[in-house]
C-alpha cells in the first residue's frame, strides 16, 4: 500500500480572518500578528477536547488516562460525547470495514480545526487482524492521522505523551506541517458507505432505503436488496413423518446408523417437515445453524472424487428444561441449489440463516429477508468459503 | 439621577461582575471536581490552572460554527443567546447591597419566578431547532422537569414573602435584618423552605442530580448535541450563570442577603453566594443522576405536598405567633 507516499504537505496558513489579513498586510503590525498567533495557538493547545472513538481494549486505557492516576485533565483535556464539541478524535481500537464509514461520518461531523490520534497498533496498522477480511489495515487509509501512539494497548502515559506531541504539532502548524492524506483508492471501495457522500451528484435530498441499496458501488457484484429464493414445496408423494422420537424419525428418513464423523445427513426435501415434527415433540430451542462449504472432490471422508462442490448445513435443536435432549442433523446440497428455510418454524432461524448466507453463501429458499448480516450490505465476498484466500492480502481489494 | 440611567449603570455593573465571577466559578468547579476524584485538575497551563477557562473560551472562539442543514436556523442561533439573557435577567432584582440593585421591583419575587420559568423556552428552542433526536428528547425532558419543579419553587418562595409581608426582595432582606435570618428563626419554616428552594432551583437549572436533559450516558449531550464552538460555550456559560444567580437569590431570600455580623455590605452577599455555589458543586460531584420517573416522583409525591404544608404552617405562624 503506497499510502504514505501519496501524502501531500498542506501549505495552509491556519487562521483566516479578514482582520488578520489586514494585520498581515499592514507594515508594523507583524509583531501584533505574531502575538495573536501565539495567543490563538495557546488557546488551541491547552484545551483539546477528546472525542473517544473507542472500539476495543485500547478504550480501557483511554478511560484510565482520564482517571486519577494519569489525569489528562491536567492539560485541559476533557472527554466530550458529541463530535460537535470535540477537537481530537482518539481512535482506540480495531476498526472493521463495517465500522469505518461510521467513523468517517463522525469525523466529518467534527468542526475544524480538528486532529486525529491513532491509539494502539490496531488503529495504526490493523496489527494481527491486518489480513482479516473484515478489518481496515490502519485508519490512516481513510482518516488524516496526526499522531500515532504505538502499543498493544498503549499505557495511559503513552497517550499523554501523544497528546503532548500533538500540542507541539499544533504549535508548529503554521509552518506548513499540516498533513492531509490521499486515501488509497482501492481501500476507499471497502470503506465507502452505502449512502452517497454529500458531494456525490447522484445524491438526492431524501434518500430512501431502497435508493441506498440500489446506489452504485464499485464492490457490489450482487444486488444489495434481499435475495429472493422461491420456496419449493416438498414432493407430494412423500409420506408425512409419524414417529414419536428423534431416533424413530431418523429411521423413517432412512438413517439407520449414526455416522461417526458428524450429524446424520437426511434428504433435503424432508428437512422442513422434520423440523416441524421435532418442534411438535418439544424441541423448542434452535441452538445453531452451521454451514460448511466443500469444494469438488472433497467431502467428510477426505478426498473423494465422487463428491461435487456442495454445502453441508448442520442444525441443532434442544428441548428446554431438565434432562434436555439434543437433536442434530445435516442437509447436503450442491452449491447451485437452495436449502429450505426454517424461519417459518423457528423465528430464531432468521438471523442465523442470514449469517450463514453472509459468510458461506448458502441460499435459503423462502427466507423472508435474505440480506447480509455481519459484513457490509454491499460486500461481495463470502469469506468462509474454501476458495477464499486465508491470507486476505491476496483478497480482491488489496 | 434618572432611575433608568441608574438602573442601566448598576445593571451593567452587576452583569460585568457576575460574568467575571464566572471565571473563578469555572476554575473552582474544575479543581474541586478533580480533588473529589483524587485528581489534580488543570495545572500544566499554569500552576493553579486558573487560565484554563480563558484557554477554553479562546479555543471555542476559533472552532468552526456548524449549523445542521435541516435545523431551524433562527431558533438554533437565538437559543444560546436567549438562554444566557434569561439567566442574567433574574439578577436584576437581586439586591447585592443596600444600593447595588438593578431594579428593586415591588413584585421582585414574582418577577424572578416568572423570568426563571422563561429560561426553559431557550432550552426547548435549542432542542427543537437542532433537528436532532437526542436534542429533542433532552428538550422534552427539560420541559417536563422545569414545569414540575416550578410548583415547589413557587411554594418555597412564598414562605419568605408571607413572613416579610412583601414581594420586594430588598424588603425581605430588610425584614431578615430586623428579625433574624430566615434559616435561623423561625428555622422550622426557614430551613425546609430553603432546602426546597435550592432543590427546585437545581432542577430548574438542570444540574446534577437533576441533569437528565443532558444525560451524557443516554442522550450524547442532550440539547447541546448539535452545538459547536462558541454557541456551545454560551450554553456552558448559561449553566454556570444559573448556578451563581440561583445561589444569589437563595442567599437573599433565606440567608439574610447583604446583611450580616459587622454590618451590611456587598462582601456578605459575595461570601454567601459562593458558599452556596460550592455546596451545589459538592452535591454535583457526589450524587448520581436521577431517573426521569424518580425525578417526577420526588417532585409530585414529596416536594409539592411538603411545600403546601409549609405554606399553610407559615400562614398559621404569621397569624397566631408573629
XYZ file of C-alpha atoms in Angstrom:
720
model
C 0.000 0.000 0.000
C 1.638 3.196 -1.097
C -0.469 5.416 1.127
C 2.245 7.331 2.927
C 3.996 8.329 -0.295
C 0.818 9.805 -1.667
C 0.501 12.280 1.188
C 0.956 15.938 0.408
C 2.131 18.772 2.587
C -0.580 21.373 3.066
C 0.612 24.965 2.895
C -2.457 26.104 4.792
C -1.963 29.176 6.923
C -4.423 28.086 9.561
C -6.349 31.014 10.983
C -8.037 33.072 8.276
C -9.958 36.139 9.324
C -10.334 39.425 7.361
C -8.944 41.380 10.289
C -5.978 39.010 10.464
C -5.313 39.570 6.751
C -5.368 43.346 7.305
C -2.892 42.946 10.144
C -0.656 40.790 7.958
C -0.646 43.348 5.154
C -0.081 46.394 7.333
C 3.616 47.075 7.955
C 4.471 47.392 11.605
C 1.711 45.095 12.745
C 3.594 41.860 12.231
C 4.537 41.862 15.899
C 0.810 42.005 16.603
C 0.086 39.038 14.355
C 2.877 37.067 15.970
C 1.438 37.737 19.415
C -2.038 36.916 18.135
C -0.772 33.676 16.611
C 0.829 32.678 19.863
C -2.299 33.548 21.810
C -4.585 31.593 19.490
C -2.412 28.503 19.440
C -2.056 28.803 23.226
C -5.830 28.583 23.392
C -5.992 25.679 20.966
C -3.260 23.580 22.513
C -4.345 23.935 26.118
C -7.938 22.973 25.593
C -8.062 19.877 23.412
C -11.296 18.049 23.971
C -11.333 14.386 23.061
C -13.959 12.510 21.128
C -13.431 8.884 22.237
C -13.766 6.567 19.243
C -13.100 3.584 21.489
C -13.998 0.267 19.874
C -11.973 -2.234 21.875
C -9.410 -2.782 24.611
C -7.495 0.475 23.977
C -10.661 2.230 25.152
C -9.990 0.994 28.680
C -6.589 2.663 28.633
C -8.219 5.798 27.236
C -10.554 5.816 30.252
C -7.610 5.221 32.573
C -5.902 8.240 31.049
C -8.766 10.418 32.238
C -8.821 8.793 35.686
C -6.907 9.841 38.766
C -3.510 8.206 38.195
C -2.577 9.991 34.993
C -5.325 12.645 34.928
C -5.237 14.075 31.423
C -7.425 16.933 32.694
C -4.158 18.413 33.993
C -3.510 19.652 30.474
C -7.099 20.778 29.981
C -8.258 17.703 28.104
C -11.791 16.582 28.794
C -13.912 13.985 27.008
C -16.992 15.136 25.098
C -19.629 12.690 23.959
C -20.665 14.638 20.871
C -18.349 15.172 17.883
C -19.596 18.761 17.523
C -17.728 19.842 20.635
C -14.562 17.792 20.239
C -11.170 18.763 18.824
C -9.292 15.483 18.823
C -10.676 12.152 17.722
C -8.836 9.371 19.519
C -9.404 6.162 17.568
C -8.732 3.479 20.151
C -9.271 0.007 18.813
C -9.743 -2.168 15.767
C -11.842 -0.558 13.055
C -13.760 -3.011 10.893
C -14.858 -2.306 7.357
C -18.400 -2.001 8.640
C -17.373 0.499 11.306
C -15.137 2.584 9.037
C -17.935 4.545 7.284
C -19.373 5.428 10.690
C -16.002 6.601 11.973
C -15.600 8.711 8.863
C -19.071 10.184 9.339
C -18.310 11.108 12.958
C -15.006 12.614 11.845
C -16.794 14.736 9.268
C -19.194 15.946 11.942
C -16.364 17.426 13.988
C -15.805 21.166 13.492
C -12.478 22.470 12.189
C -9.756 22.740 13.397
C -9.597 19.063 14.343
C -6.949 16.405 14.836
C -6.814 12.660 14.954
C -4.787 10.330 17.154
C -4.407 6.666 16.185
C -4.097 4.867 19.503
C -2.788 1.310 19.563
C -1.438 -0.997 16.905
C -4.874 -1.973 15.522
C -5.784 1.609 14.746
C -2.296 2.245 13.362
C -1.967 -0.775 11.063
C -4.595 -3.409 11.847
C -1.916 -5.354 13.748
C -2.521 -9.117 13.653
C -6.030 -8.582 12.286
C -4.450 -6.760 9.375
C -5.032 -9.536 6.865
C -8.526 -10.334 8.057
C -11.296 -9.820 5.514
C -13.290 -7.526 7.831
C -10.614 -5.244 9.268
C -9.314 -1.948 7.938
C -5.498 -2.118 7.817
C -4.857 1.122 9.682
C -7.167 4.110 10.000
C -4.794 6.319 8.027
C -6.326 4.698 4.963
C -9.357 6.914 5.382
C -8.587 9.441 8.132
C -5.817 12.054 8.345
C -3.889 10.839 11.394
C -1.772 13.433 13.180
C -0.176 11.392 15.942
C 0.433 7.651 16.206
C 0.560 6.189 19.718
C 2.036 2.695 19.396
C 1.402 -0.120 21.839
C -0.969 -3.021 22.338
C -2.552 -1.326 24.154
C -0.507 1.822 24.845
C -0.473 2.680 28.518
C -2.052 5.932 29.731
C 1.331 7.649 29.925
C 1.868 6.872 26.251
C -1.415 8.533 25.314
C -0.473 11.525 27.442
C 2.819 11.650 25.565
C 0.845 11.517 22.323
C -1.222 14.493 23.426
C 1.980 16.419 24.205
C 3.344 15.594 20.721
C 0.039 16.798 19.271
C 0.385 20.077 21.169
C 3.839 20.549 19.674
C 2.486 19.802 16.234
C -0.354 22.313 16.592
C 2.092 24.968 17.744
C 4.170 24.387 14.613
C 1.171 24.006 12.316
C 1.611 27.440 10.780
C 4.978 26.347 9.440
C 3.208 24.113 6.963
C 3.182 20.867 8.834
C -0.470 20.019 8.316
C -0.579 16.633 6.684
C -3.603 15.705 4.630
C -3.806 12.127 3.404
C -4.612 10.912 -0.039
C -6.893 7.944 0.581
C -5.934 4.702 -1.085
C -8.482 4.372 -3.903
C -8.695 0.602 -3.505
C -9.436 0.899 0.195
C -11.948 3.613 -0.481
C -14.049 0.896 -2.049
C -14.444 -1.081 1.142
C -14.837 1.901 3.397
C -17.373 3.562 1.160
C -20.752 3.759 2.888
C -23.906 2.778 1.090
C -25.175 6.355 1.390
C -23.516 8.539 -1.266
C -21.354 11.363 0.007
C -22.596 14.957 0.057
C -20.525 15.861 -2.993
C -21.962 12.954 -4.950
C -24.184 14.470 -7.684
C -26.491 11.448 -7.639
C -27.425 12.046 -4.025
C -30.956 13.349 -3.566
C -32.163 15.269 -0.565
C -34.323 12.465 0.728
C -32.727 9.093 0.455
C -34.930 6.064 0.838
C -33.599 2.740 1.992
C -34.268 1.355 -1.486
C -32.185 4.116 -3.064
C -29.423 3.410 -0.608
C -29.383 -0.240 -1.505
C -29.571 0.473 -5.213
C -26.762 3.044 -5.146
C -23.922 2.151 -7.445
C -20.993 0.744 -5.626
C -17.773 -0.494 -7.149
C -17.527 -3.544 -4.904
C -21.088 -4.754 -5.221
C -21.368 -7.620 -7.657
C -24.563 -8.794 -6.012
C -27.699 -6.776 -5.507
C -27.992 -5.334 -2.019
C -31.736 -5.960 -1.946
C -32.826 -9.179 -0.240
C -32.039 -12.213 -2.280
C -35.386 -13.796 -3.147
C -35.221 -17.571 -3.409
C -38.610 -19.067 -4.198
C -39.926 -21.578 -1.697
C -40.046 -25.052 -3.137
C -42.720 -27.413 -1.940
C -41.586 -30.909 -0.984
C -42.597 -33.590 -3.493
C -46.210 -34.641 -2.765
C -45.518 -38.364 -2.869
C -43.540 -38.229 0.401
C -45.346 -39.726 3.363
C -45.697 -37.492 6.479
C -43.407 -38.345 9.388
C -45.158 -40.094 12.258
C -42.567 -41.423 14.736
C -42.717 -40.091 18.318
C -38.974 -39.679 18.992
C -35.914 -38.421 17.131
C -34.393 -41.851 16.551
C -37.661 -43.079 15.080
C -37.914 -40.060 12.817
C -34.353 -40.684 11.577
C -35.243 -44.298 10.791
C -38.276 -43.120 8.833
C -35.944 -40.844 6.870
C -33.713 -43.813 6.047
C -30.909 -43.184 8.566
C -30.273 -46.408 10.453
C -26.769 -45.883 11.877
C -25.425 -42.588 13.148
C -22.258 -41.574 11.246
C -19.157 -41.195 13.483
C -17.894 -38.021 11.741
C -20.813 -35.626 12.077
C -24.551 -35.260 12.305
C -26.687 -37.682 10.227
C -27.438 -36.469 6.721
C -31.117 -36.529 5.810
C -32.858 -35.935 2.430
C -33.080 -32.183 1.781
C -36.715 -32.400 0.665
C -37.935 -33.620 4.082
C -35.797 -31.364 6.220
C -38.515 -28.766 6.865
C -41.038 -31.473 7.744
C -38.535 -32.967 10.218
C -38.066 -29.594 11.926
C -41.850 -29.120 12.246
C -42.258 -32.599 13.661
C -39.409 -32.126 16.171
C -40.892 -28.837 17.361
C -44.110 -30.719 17.994
C -42.116 -33.216 20.057
C -40.826 -30.486 22.382
C -37.599 -29.407 20.688
C -38.399 -25.705 21.030
C -34.902 -24.221 21.067
C -32.945 -23.750 17.850
C -29.367 -23.846 19.093
C -27.407 -23.247 15.935
C -27.219 -23.464 12.183
C -23.739 -24.034 10.815
C -22.973 -24.293 7.114
C -19.743 -25.566 5.629
C -18.566 -25.364 2.051
C -16.826 -28.313 0.351
C -15.032 -27.938 -2.983
C -15.402 -30.590 -5.695
C -13.565 -33.829 -4.876
C -13.663 -33.311 -1.121
C -16.122 -34.448 1.483
C -16.424 -35.566 5.087
C -14.210 -38.583 4.472
C -11.411 -36.555 2.864
C -10.517 -36.705 -0.807
C -13.358 -38.327 -2.720
C -13.584 -37.998 -6.483
C -17.345 -38.688 -6.404
C -18.118 -35.518 -4.402
C -19.328 -32.448 -6.291
C -18.948 -28.945 -4.855
C -21.565 -28.836 -2.087
C -22.740 -27.263 1.141
C -23.427 -29.156 4.329
C -25.795 -27.292 6.621
C -25.944 -28.686 10.167
C -28.778 -27.950 12.578
C -29.059 -28.457 16.326
C -32.262 -28.330 18.388
C -32.791 -28.799 22.117
C -35.664 -29.440 24.421
C -35.985 -26.879 27.169
C -35.854 -27.777 30.854
C -34.287 -30.542 32.901
C -32.958 -33.606 31.096
C -32.545 -31.593 27.924
C -32.252 -33.666 24.753
C -30.423 -32.613 21.607
C -31.385 -33.343 18.009
C -28.845 -32.681 15.287
C -28.992 -33.361 11.588
C -27.413 -32.083 8.409
C -28.552 -31.413 4.875
C -26.237 -31.788 1.911
C -26.987 -29.774 -1.239
C -24.977 -28.895 -4.360
C -23.916 -25.222 -4.389
C -26.451 -24.272 -7.044
C -29.436 -25.496 -5.039
C -31.113 -23.643 -2.150
C -31.905 -25.105 1.265
C -35.425 -24.811 2.665
C -35.574 -22.102 5.309
C -36.541 -22.901 8.907
C -37.526 -19.290 9.618
C -41.203 -20.235 9.355
C -40.795 -22.821 12.124
C -38.243 -21.142 14.411
C -38.194 -17.336 14.462
C -34.563 -17.501 15.587
C -33.575 -19.112 12.313
C -33.979 -15.786 10.516
C -30.695 -14.169 11.559
C -28.789 -17.451 11.803
C -29.591 -18.188 8.178
C -28.695 -14.639 7.201
C -25.325 -15.109 8.889
C -24.670 -18.380 7.027
C -25.702 -16.758 3.749
C -23.398 -13.842 4.514
C -20.306 -15.810 5.475
C -20.658 -19.038 3.453
C -23.067 -18.145 0.675
C -25.796 -20.762 1.235
C -29.106 -19.635 -0.232
C -32.204 -20.324 1.844
C -35.421 -20.847 -0.137
C -38.430 -18.969 1.219
C -36.426 -16.784 3.626
C -38.344 -13.513 4.184
C -35.334 -11.169 4.224
C -32.153 -12.786 2.980
C -29.672 -9.923 3.346
C -26.161 -9.826 4.704
C -25.890 -9.674 8.470
C -22.248 -9.401 9.536
C -20.447 -7.815 6.601
C -21.413 -4.553 4.936
C -24.627 -4.774 2.944
C -22.791 -4.262 -0.328
C -19.914 -6.652 0.338
C -19.037 -9.003 -2.498
C -17.348 -11.806 -0.581
C -18.335 -14.939 1.316
C -15.210 -15.231 3.461
C -15.760 -18.698 4.968
C -15.840 -20.487 1.593
C -12.930 -22.790 0.894
C -11.697 -20.875 -2.121
C -11.455 -17.641 -0.128
C -7.752 -16.902 0.454
C -6.654 -17.499 4.044
C -4.319 -14.547 3.702
C -6.605 -11.707 2.732
C -3.637 -9.707 1.476
C -4.373 -11.596 -1.720
C -8.070 -10.650 -1.498
C -9.575 -8.785 -4.451
C -9.369 -5.324 -2.866
C -5.706 -5.369 -1.847
C -30.293 60.689 38.787
C -32.809 59.339 36.331
C -33.991 55.957 37.559
C -33.493 54.298 34.178
C -29.941 55.585 33.829
C -29.180 54.447 37.369
C -30.709 51.021 36.737
C -28.778 50.702 33.492
C -25.472 51.606 35.125
C -25.974 49.305 38.084
C -27.367 46.544 35.874
C -24.332 46.772 33.586
C -22.062 46.684 36.600
C -23.849 43.652 38.013
C -23.644 41.806 34.694
C -19.922 42.531 34.382
C -19.409 41.463 37.986
C -21.274 38.182 37.580
C -19.548 37.406 34.273
C -16.125 37.957 35.795
C -17.059 35.846 38.791
C -17.757 33.032 36.314
C -14.011 32.709 35.647
C -13.487 31.973 39.317
C -16.515 29.666 39.471
C -15.349 27.648 36.451
C -11.892 27.274 37.945
C -13.240 26.375 41.391
C -15.598 23.761 39.995
C -12.951 22.095 37.870
C -10.389 21.961 40.630
C -12.987 20.823 43.151
C -14.205 18.078 40.850
C -10.622 16.941 40.364
C -9.941 16.911 44.100
C -13.107 14.947 44.802
C -11.997 12.325 42.255
C -8.419 12.120 43.628
C -7.119 14.023 40.633
C -5.222 17.279 40.418
C -7.095 19.134 37.721
C -5.630 21.662 35.276
C -2.098 22.531 36.385
C 0.017 22.499 33.233
C -1.322 25.683 31.659
C -0.281 27.499 34.830
C 0.413 26.098 38.305
C -3.067 26.887 39.611
C -4.978 26.155 36.412
C -6.745 29.494 36.676
C -6.181 30.312 32.989
C -7.926 27.120 31.848
C -11.312 28.797 31.357
C -9.739 31.541 29.214
C -7.979 28.950 27.111
C -11.267 27.072 26.648
C -13.008 30.258 25.511
C -10.179 31.134 23.094
C -10.389 27.626 21.662
C -14.180 27.701 21.336
C -13.965 31.069 19.543
C -11.697 29.518 16.907
C -13.871 26.495 16.204
C -15.943 26.142 13.073
C -19.582 27.102 13.544
C -21.713 24.252 12.256
C -25.432 24.684 11.604
C -27.153 21.435 10.596
C -28.657 21.549 7.131
C -32.238 20.970 8.258
C -32.029 22.917 11.516
C -34.421 25.759 12.206
C -31.740 28.399 11.778
C -33.489 31.195 13.692
C -34.253 29.070 16.740
C -30.896 27.316 16.574
C -28.934 30.572 16.558
C -31.040 32.521 19.035
C -31.432 29.819 21.680
C -27.962 30.171 23.274
C -28.230 33.965 23.381
C -31.702 33.964 24.909
C -30.659 31.273 27.344
C -27.838 33.433 28.699
C -30.065 36.531 28.657
C -32.856 34.820 30.605
C -30.376 33.589 33.202
C -28.875 37.080 33.594
C -32.284 38.777 33.712
C -33.067 37.125 37.060
C -30.150 39.011 38.610
C -31.910 42.347 38.004
C -33.999 42.217 41.190
C -31.342 40.755 43.485
C -30.019 43.385 45.921
C -26.269 42.884 46.163
C -26.073 45.654 48.740
C -28.421 48.362 50.024
C -27.769 50.402 46.889
C -26.418 47.939 44.301
C -29.563 46.582 42.714
C -30.606 46.713 39.054
C -34.330 47.317 39.560
C -35.835 46.922 43.019
C -39.311 45.938 41.816
C -42.328 45.867 44.124
C -43.089 42.387 42.755
C -39.485 41.243 42.736
C -40.151 37.648 43.816
C -42.896 37.289 41.210
C -40.500 38.689 38.589
C -37.695 36.302 39.396
C -40.021 33.296 39.397
C -41.520 34.384 36.076
C -38.188 35.051 34.371
C -36.786 31.855 35.812
C -39.674 29.989 34.207
C -38.990 31.634 30.845
C -35.497 30.152 30.797
C -36.942 26.777 29.777
C -38.018 28.224 26.426
C -34.485 28.709 25.028
C -33.732 25.143 26.102
C -36.704 23.860 24.158
C -35.868 26.126 21.215
C -32.382 24.624 21.141
C -33.733 21.096 21.216
C -36.355 21.719 18.579
C -34.200 23.874 16.337
C -31.325 21.382 16.213
C -33.386 18.837 14.268
C -31.658 16.125 16.237
C -33.428 13.340 18.049
C -31.166 13.416 21.083
C -31.546 17.172 21.400
C -35.309 16.917 21.095
C -35.504 14.168 23.719
C -33.385 16.308 26.029
C -35.621 19.297 25.440
C -38.760 17.261 26.160
C -37.257 16.111 29.442
C -36.256 19.677 30.291
C -39.827 20.882 29.753
C -41.338 18.151 31.905
C -38.790 18.774 34.631
C -38.998 22.554 34.690
C -42.793 22.674 34.606
C -42.973 20.225 37.515
C -40.364 21.925 39.661
C -41.952 25.326 39.116
C -44.594 24.380 41.708
C -42.331 23.612 44.717
C -40.167 26.604 43.745
C -43.137 28.967 43.992
C -44.340 27.374 47.237
C -40.891 27.674 48.810
C -40.538 31.298 47.709
C -43.924 32.072 49.286
C -42.553 31.420 52.782
C -40.238 34.493 52.979
C -42.858 36.545 51.118
C -45.550 35.726 53.703
C -43.248 36.265 56.654
C -41.894 39.585 55.415
C -45.274 40.651 54.060
C -43.728 41.947 50.855
C -42.738 40.727 47.411
C -39.927 43.238 47.176
C -36.631 41.393 47.569
C -34.984 44.298 49.421
C -37.940 44.328 51.882
C -37.397 40.627 52.556
C -33.715 41.291 53.223
C -34.618 44.233 55.478
C -37.135 42.084 57.370
C -34.450 39.487 57.964
C -32.039 42.205 59.126
C -34.573 43.477 61.683
C -35.630 39.998 62.859
C -33.375 37.029 62.134
C -32.140 35.308 59.029
C -34.919 33.073 57.815
C -32.898 29.886 58.342
C -32.194 30.949 61.969
C -35.681 31.874 63.183
C -38.282 30.526 62.519
C -35.946 27.725 61.491
C -38.688 25.087 61.317
C -40.141 27.120 58.444
C -36.966 28.635 57.081
C -34.749 25.560 56.789
C -37.270 23.316 54.979
C -38.229 26.193 52.683
C -34.550 26.855 51.947
C -33.858 23.201 51.148
C -36.992 23.032 48.984
C -35.985 26.205 47.158
C -32.445 25.001 46.486
C -33.634 21.594 45.232
C -36.190 23.178 42.923
C -33.636 25.747 41.707
C -31.142 22.949 40.973
C -33.784 21.131 38.977
C -34.732 24.328 37.165
C -31.141 24.913 36.122
C -30.703 21.241 35.094
C -27.737 20.451 37.292
C -26.737 17.060 38.647
C -28.552 15.253 40.267
C -31.295 16.692 38.088
C -29.408 16.897 34.784
C -31.486 14.384 32.831
C -31.986 16.842 29.910
C -28.305 16.390 29.051
C -27.698 12.925 30.473
C -24.429 12.079 28.727
C -24.808 8.342 29.034
C -28.180 8.325 27.279
C -28.538 11.438 25.163
C -24.991 12.124 23.826
C -25.020 15.730 25.043
C -28.751 16.415 25.247
C -29.858 19.798 23.961
C -26.329 20.864 23.074
C -25.656 17.823 20.854
C -25.550 19.861 17.639
C -23.881 22.977 19.031
C -20.244 23.633 18.260
C -17.837 26.432 19.038
C -18.913 29.498 20.963
C -22.622 28.662 20.762
C -21.880 25.651 22.908
C -19.709 27.951 25.000
C -22.762 30.130 25.677
C -24.750 27.109 26.868
C -21.851 26.092 29.056
C -21.738 29.614 30.493
C -25.510 29.715 30.996
C -25.289 26.629 33.167
C -22.815 28.366 35.472
C -24.778 31.634 35.365
C -27.846 29.743 36.559
C -25.914 28.313 39.478
C -24.427 31.637 40.554
C -27.656 33.595 40.234
C -29.799 30.913 41.875
C -27.346 30.964 44.785
C -27.575 34.771 44.996
C -31.389 34.609 45.018
C -31.417 31.923 47.704
C -28.927 33.935 49.763
C -31.203 36.985 49.569
C -34.421 35.178 50.387
C -33.226 32.859 53.145
C -29.737 33.765 54.350
C -30.236 37.450 55.063
C -28.812 38.751 51.768
C -26.242 41.536 52.160
C -26.842 41.691 55.916
C -24.505 40.015 58.346
C -22.466 40.399 61.551
C -20.357 43.534 61.495
C -22.774 45.474 59.308
C -24.343 45.022 55.882
C -22.258 45.116 52.739
C -21.699 43.539 49.358
C -18.999 41.240 50.762
C -21.656 39.316 52.721
C -23.574 38.731 49.515
C -20.429 37.523 47.733
C -19.478 35.187 50.583
C -22.969 33.681 50.902
C -23.333 33.233 47.157
C -20.035 31.425 46.799
C -20.695 29.218 49.803
C -23.923 28.122 48.140
C -22.189 27.679 44.769
C -19.582 25.435 46.393
C -22.353 23.474 48.117
C -24.058 22.959 44.754
C -20.834 21.647 43.189
C -20.262 19.460 46.199
C -23.677 17.910 45.523
C -22.960 17.724 41.808
C -19.819 15.643 42.185
C -21.172 13.463 44.993
C -24.519 12.355 43.647
C -25.687 10.272 40.745
C -28.315 11.248 38.258
C -31.979 10.585 38.963
C -34.047 8.637 36.507
C -36.791 10.632 34.819
C -39.629 8.911 36.692
C -37.790 9.142 40.036
C -37.408 12.855 39.436
C -41.142 13.300 38.836
C -41.965 11.121 41.836
C -39.679 13.197 44.060
C -41.349 16.375 42.863
C -45.008 15.435 42.980
C -45.010 12.972 45.876
C -42.636 14.709 48.284
C -41.710 18.277 47.365
C -45.130 19.606 46.354
C -47.033 18.206 49.403
C -44.351 19.412 51.802
C -44.427 22.788 50.067
C -48.189 23.056 50.632
C -47.784 22.066 54.286
C -45.032 24.680 54.663
C -47.182 27.455 53.218
C -50.111 26.587 55.499
C -47.782 26.399 58.516
C -46.303 29.772 57.621
C -49.774 31.283 57.361
C -50.671 29.924 60.831
C -47.355 31.224 62.219
C -47.924 34.691 60.763
C -51.500 34.903 62.109
C -51.047 33.410 65.598
C -47.388 33.643 66.628
C -45.649 36.533 64.931
